[in-house]
Tab-separated table of C-alpha atoms in Angstrom:
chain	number	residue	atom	x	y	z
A	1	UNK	CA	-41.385	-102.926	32.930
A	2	UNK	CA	-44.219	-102.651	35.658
A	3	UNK	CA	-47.268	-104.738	35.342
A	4	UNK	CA	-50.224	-105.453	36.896
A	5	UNK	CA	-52.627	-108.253	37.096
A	6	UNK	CA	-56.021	-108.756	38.413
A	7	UNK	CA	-57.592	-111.666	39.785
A	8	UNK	CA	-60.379	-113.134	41.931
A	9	UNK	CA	-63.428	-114.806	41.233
A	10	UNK	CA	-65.739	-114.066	38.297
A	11	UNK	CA	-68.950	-114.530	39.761
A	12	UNK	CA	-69.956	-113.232	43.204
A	13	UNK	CA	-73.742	-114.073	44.754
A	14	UNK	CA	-75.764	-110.463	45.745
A	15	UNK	CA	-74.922	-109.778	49.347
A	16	UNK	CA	-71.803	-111.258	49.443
A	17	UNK	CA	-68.371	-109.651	49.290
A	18	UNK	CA	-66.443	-109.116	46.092
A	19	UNK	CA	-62.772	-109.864	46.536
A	20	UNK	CA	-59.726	-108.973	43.952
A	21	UNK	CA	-55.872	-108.779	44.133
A	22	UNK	CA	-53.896	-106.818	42.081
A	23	UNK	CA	-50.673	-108.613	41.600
A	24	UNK	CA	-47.319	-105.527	40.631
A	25	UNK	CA	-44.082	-107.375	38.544
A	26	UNK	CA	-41.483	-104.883	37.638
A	27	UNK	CA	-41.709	-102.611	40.560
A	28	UNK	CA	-41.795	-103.327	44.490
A	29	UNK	CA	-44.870	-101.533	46.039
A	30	UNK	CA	-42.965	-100.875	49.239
A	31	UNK	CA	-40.744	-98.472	47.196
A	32	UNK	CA	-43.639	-95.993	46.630
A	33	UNK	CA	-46.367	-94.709	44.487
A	34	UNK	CA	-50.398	-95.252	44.869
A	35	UNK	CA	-52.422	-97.755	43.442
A	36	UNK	CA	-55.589	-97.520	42.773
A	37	UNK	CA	-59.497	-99.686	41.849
A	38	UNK	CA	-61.069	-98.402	39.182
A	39	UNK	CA	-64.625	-100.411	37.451
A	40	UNK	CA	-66.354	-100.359	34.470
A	41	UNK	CA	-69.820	-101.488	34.067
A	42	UNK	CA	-70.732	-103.580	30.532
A	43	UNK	CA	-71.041	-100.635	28.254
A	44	UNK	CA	-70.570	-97.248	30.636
A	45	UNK	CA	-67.903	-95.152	31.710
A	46	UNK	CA	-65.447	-95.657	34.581
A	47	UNK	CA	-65.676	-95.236	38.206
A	48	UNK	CA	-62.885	-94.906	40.819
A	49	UNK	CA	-63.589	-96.838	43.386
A	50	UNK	CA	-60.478	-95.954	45.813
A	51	UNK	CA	-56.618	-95.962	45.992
A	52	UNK	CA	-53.543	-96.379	48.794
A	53	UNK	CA	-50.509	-95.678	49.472
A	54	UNK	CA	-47.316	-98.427	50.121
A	55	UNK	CA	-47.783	-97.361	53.385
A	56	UNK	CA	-51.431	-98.292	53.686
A	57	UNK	CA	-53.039	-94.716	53.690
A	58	UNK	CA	-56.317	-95.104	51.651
A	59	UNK	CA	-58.393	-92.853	50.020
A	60	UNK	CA	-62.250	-94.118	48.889
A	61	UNK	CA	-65.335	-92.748	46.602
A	62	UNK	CA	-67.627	-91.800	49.052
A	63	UNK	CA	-70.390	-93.131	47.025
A	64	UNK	CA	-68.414	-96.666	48.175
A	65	UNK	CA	-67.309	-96.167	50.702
A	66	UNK	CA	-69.176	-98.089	53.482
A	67	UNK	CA	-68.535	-100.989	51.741
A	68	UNK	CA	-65.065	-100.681	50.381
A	69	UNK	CA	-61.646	-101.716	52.028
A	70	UNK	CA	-58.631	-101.610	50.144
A	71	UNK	CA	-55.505	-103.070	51.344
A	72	UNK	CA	-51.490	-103.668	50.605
A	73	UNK	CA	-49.328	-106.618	50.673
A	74	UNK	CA	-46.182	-105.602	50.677
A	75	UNK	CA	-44.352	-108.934	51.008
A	76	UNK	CA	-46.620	-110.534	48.456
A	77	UNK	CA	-45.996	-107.507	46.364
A	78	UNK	CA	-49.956	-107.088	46.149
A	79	UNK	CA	-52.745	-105.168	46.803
A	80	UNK	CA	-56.418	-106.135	47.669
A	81	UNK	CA	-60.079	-104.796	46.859
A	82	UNK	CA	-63.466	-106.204	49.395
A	83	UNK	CA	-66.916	-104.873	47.963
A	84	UNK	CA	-69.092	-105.748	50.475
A	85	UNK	CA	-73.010	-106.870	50.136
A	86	UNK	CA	-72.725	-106.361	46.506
A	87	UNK	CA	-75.739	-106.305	44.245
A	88	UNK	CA	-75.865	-106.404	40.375
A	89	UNK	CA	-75.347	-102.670	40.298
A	90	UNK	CA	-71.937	-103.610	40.869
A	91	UNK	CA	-71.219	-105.902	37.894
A	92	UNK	CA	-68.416	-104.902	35.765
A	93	UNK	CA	-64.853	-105.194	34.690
A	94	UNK	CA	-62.669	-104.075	37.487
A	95	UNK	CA	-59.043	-102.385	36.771
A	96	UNK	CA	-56.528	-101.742	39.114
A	97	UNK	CA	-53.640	-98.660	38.456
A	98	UNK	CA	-51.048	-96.532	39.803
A	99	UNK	CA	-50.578	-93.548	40.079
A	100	UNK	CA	-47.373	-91.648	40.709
A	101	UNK	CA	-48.357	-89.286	43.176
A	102	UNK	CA	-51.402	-88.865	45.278
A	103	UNK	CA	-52.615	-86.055	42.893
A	104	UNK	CA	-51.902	-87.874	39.714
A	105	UNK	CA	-52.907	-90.274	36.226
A	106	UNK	CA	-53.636	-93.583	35.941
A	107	UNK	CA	-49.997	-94.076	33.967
A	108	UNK	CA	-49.945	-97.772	34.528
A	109	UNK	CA	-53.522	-100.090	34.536
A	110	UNK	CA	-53.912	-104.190	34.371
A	111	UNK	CA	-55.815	-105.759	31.750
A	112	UNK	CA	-59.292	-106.104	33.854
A	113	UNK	CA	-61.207	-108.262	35.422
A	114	UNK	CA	-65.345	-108.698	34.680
A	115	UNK	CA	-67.359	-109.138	38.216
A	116	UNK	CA	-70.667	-110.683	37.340
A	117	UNK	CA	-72.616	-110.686	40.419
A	118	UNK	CA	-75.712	-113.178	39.797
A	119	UNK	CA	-77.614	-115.925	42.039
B	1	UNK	CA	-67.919	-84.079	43.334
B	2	UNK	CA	-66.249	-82.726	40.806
B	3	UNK	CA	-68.539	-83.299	37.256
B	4	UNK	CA	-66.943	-83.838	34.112
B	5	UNK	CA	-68.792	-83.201	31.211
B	6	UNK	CA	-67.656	-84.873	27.627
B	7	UNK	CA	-68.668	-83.455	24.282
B	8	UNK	CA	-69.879	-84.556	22.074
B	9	UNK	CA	-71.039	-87.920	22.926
B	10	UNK	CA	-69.946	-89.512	19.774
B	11	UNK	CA	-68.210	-88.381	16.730
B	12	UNK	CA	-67.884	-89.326	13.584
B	13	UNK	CA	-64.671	-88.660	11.195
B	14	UNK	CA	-62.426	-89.830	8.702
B	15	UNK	CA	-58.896	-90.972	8.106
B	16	UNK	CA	-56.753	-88.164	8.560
B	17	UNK	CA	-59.332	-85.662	9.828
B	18	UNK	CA	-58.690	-83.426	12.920
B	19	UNK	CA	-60.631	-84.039	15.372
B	20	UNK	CA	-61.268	-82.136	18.909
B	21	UNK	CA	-63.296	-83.145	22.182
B	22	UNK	CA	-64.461	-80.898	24.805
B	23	UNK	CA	-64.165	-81.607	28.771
B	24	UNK	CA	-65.527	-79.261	30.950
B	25	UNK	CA	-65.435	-79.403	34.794
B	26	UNK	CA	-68.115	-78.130	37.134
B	27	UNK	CA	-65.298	-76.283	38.835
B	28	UNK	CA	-61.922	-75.486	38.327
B	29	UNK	CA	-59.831	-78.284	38.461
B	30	UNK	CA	-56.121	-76.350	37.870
B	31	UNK	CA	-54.350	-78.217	34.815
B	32	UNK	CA	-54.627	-81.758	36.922
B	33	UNK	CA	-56.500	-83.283	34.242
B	34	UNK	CA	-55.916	-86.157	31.853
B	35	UNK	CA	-56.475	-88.104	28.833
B	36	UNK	CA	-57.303	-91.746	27.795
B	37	UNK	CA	-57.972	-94.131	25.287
B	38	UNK	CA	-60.266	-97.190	25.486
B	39	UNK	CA	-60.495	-99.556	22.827
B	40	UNK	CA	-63.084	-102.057	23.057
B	41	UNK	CA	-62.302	-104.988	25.276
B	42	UNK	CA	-58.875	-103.471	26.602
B	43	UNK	CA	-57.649	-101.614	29.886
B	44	UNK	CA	-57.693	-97.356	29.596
B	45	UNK	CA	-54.502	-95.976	27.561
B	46	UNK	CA	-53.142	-92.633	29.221
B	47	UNK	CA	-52.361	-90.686	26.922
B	48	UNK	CA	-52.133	-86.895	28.385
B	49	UNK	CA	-51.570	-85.202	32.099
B	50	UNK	CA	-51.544	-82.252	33.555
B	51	UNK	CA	-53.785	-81.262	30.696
B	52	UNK	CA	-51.077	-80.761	28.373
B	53	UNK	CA	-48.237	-83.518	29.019
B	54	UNK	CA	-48.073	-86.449	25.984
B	55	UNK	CA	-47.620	-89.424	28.077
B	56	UNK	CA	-44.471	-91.305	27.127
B	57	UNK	CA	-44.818	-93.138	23.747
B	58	UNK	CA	-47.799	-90.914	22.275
B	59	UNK	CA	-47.764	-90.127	19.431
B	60	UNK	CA	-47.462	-86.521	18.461
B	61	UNK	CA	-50.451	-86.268	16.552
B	62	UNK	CA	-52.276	-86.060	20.283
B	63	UNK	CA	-52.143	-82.750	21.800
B	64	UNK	CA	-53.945	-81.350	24.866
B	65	UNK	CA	-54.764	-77.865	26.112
B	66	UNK	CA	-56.863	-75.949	28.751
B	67	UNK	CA	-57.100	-74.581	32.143
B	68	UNK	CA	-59.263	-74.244	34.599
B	69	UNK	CA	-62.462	-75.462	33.924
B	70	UNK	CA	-61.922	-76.111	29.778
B	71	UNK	CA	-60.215	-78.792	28.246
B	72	UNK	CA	-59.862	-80.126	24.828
B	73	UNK	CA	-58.120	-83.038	23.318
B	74	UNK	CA	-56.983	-82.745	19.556
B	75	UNK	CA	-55.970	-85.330	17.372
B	76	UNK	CA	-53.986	-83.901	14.309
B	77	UNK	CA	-54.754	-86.440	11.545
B	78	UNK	CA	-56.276	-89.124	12.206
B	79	UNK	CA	-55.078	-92.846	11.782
B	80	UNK	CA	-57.406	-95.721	11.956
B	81	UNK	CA	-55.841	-96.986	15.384
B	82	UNK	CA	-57.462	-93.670	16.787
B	83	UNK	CA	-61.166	-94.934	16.256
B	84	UNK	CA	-61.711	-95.601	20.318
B	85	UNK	CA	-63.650	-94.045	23.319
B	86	UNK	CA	-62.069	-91.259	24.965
B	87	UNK	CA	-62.327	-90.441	28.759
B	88	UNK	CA	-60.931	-87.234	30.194
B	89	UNK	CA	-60.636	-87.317	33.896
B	90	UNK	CA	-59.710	-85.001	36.991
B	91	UNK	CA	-57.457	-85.447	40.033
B	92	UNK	CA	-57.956	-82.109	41.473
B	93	UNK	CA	-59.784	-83.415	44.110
B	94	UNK	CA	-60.966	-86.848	45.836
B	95	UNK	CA	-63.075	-88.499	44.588
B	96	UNK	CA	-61.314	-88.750	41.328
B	97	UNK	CA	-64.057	-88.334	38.268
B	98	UNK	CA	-64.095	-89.636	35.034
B	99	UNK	CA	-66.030	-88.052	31.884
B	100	UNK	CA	-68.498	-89.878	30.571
B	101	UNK	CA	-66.412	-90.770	27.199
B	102	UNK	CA	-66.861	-89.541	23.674
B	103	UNK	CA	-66.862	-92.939	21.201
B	104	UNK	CA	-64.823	-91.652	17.987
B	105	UNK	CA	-66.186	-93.923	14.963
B	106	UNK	CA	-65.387	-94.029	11.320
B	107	UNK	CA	-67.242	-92.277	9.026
């Protein structure tokens, strides 16, 4: 069955830029469907952050968007979140998805991964 | 945006019980909205689409309805696996928007 896996670093200094792969088993992402970043600060709701397409077509939050870039891998089977000049506003656990179609649910999400950003 | 607005907040029940939350857009949003579970610690569960749609493996006891700009999520009798947050979210439009959950706790 399809699964996805986050990982990256746990703790990311303010300003700097938050990094996190999403690793797909199960399913090749050059076959189709959208993935997507979703985040979830300690104790509040979730935000989407942005999603693609296998062909690299991306879609962000506007509230994000100057500092997002999401990308595929397609030979690593992969794709990639960058947060840029991140403050502790953007601690939380971080979830990546797919979706179907570009119009869709989350059907499919990885376990999470908490982001602390702290000096 | 599209706003999603939850109710209630929290809710309290019992074994058994059925149980219903409100989601209500700030504009209509078609029937491209769904349903999840969150129990503490874990990854979002979907559990309806297209407003009405039980995901594969939900159980039956879930149901969904609404159009539009109304939406409610029922749960028939509930089990204590249900006790959980509960998000509803739209895909009407970019940016995708979550509600702001309803926490279902024991009673």
């Amino acid at each position: 069955q399809v699964q996805l896996q986050e990982s990256g670093p746990g703790l990311v200094k303010p300003s700097e830029t938050l990094s996190l792969t999403c690793a797909v088993s199960g399913y090749s992402i050059s076959s189709g469907y959208y993935w997507g970043w979703i985040r979830q600060p300690p104790g509040k709701g979730l935000e989407w952050i942005g999603s693609i397409y296998h062909s690299g077509s991306t879609y962000y939050n506007p509230s994000l968007k100057s500092r997002v870039t999401i990308s595929v891998d397609t030979s690593k089977n992969q794709f990639s979140l960058k947060l840029s000049s991140v403050t502790a506003a953007d601690t939380a656990v971080y979830y990546c998805a797919r979706l179907r179609v570009i119009r869709d649910a989350f059907d499919i999400w990885g376990q999470g991964t908490m982001v602390t950003v702290s000096s | 945006a599209i706003r999603m607005t939850q109710s209630p907040s929290s809710l309290s029940a019992s074994t058994g019980d059925r149980v219903t939350i409100t989601c209500r857009a700030s504009q209509g949003i078609s029937s491209y909205l769904a349903w999840y579970q969150q129990k503490p610690g874990k990854a979002p569960k979907l559990l309806i689409y297209a407003a009405s749609t039980l995901q594969s493996g939900v159980p039956s006891r879930f149901s969904g309805s609404g159009s539009g700009t109304d939406f409610t999520l029922t749960i028939s009798c509930l089990q204590s696996e249900d006790f959980a947050t509960y998000y509803c979210q739209q895909y009407y439009s970019y940016p995708i928007t979550f509600g702001q959950g309803t926490r279902l706790e024991i009673k």
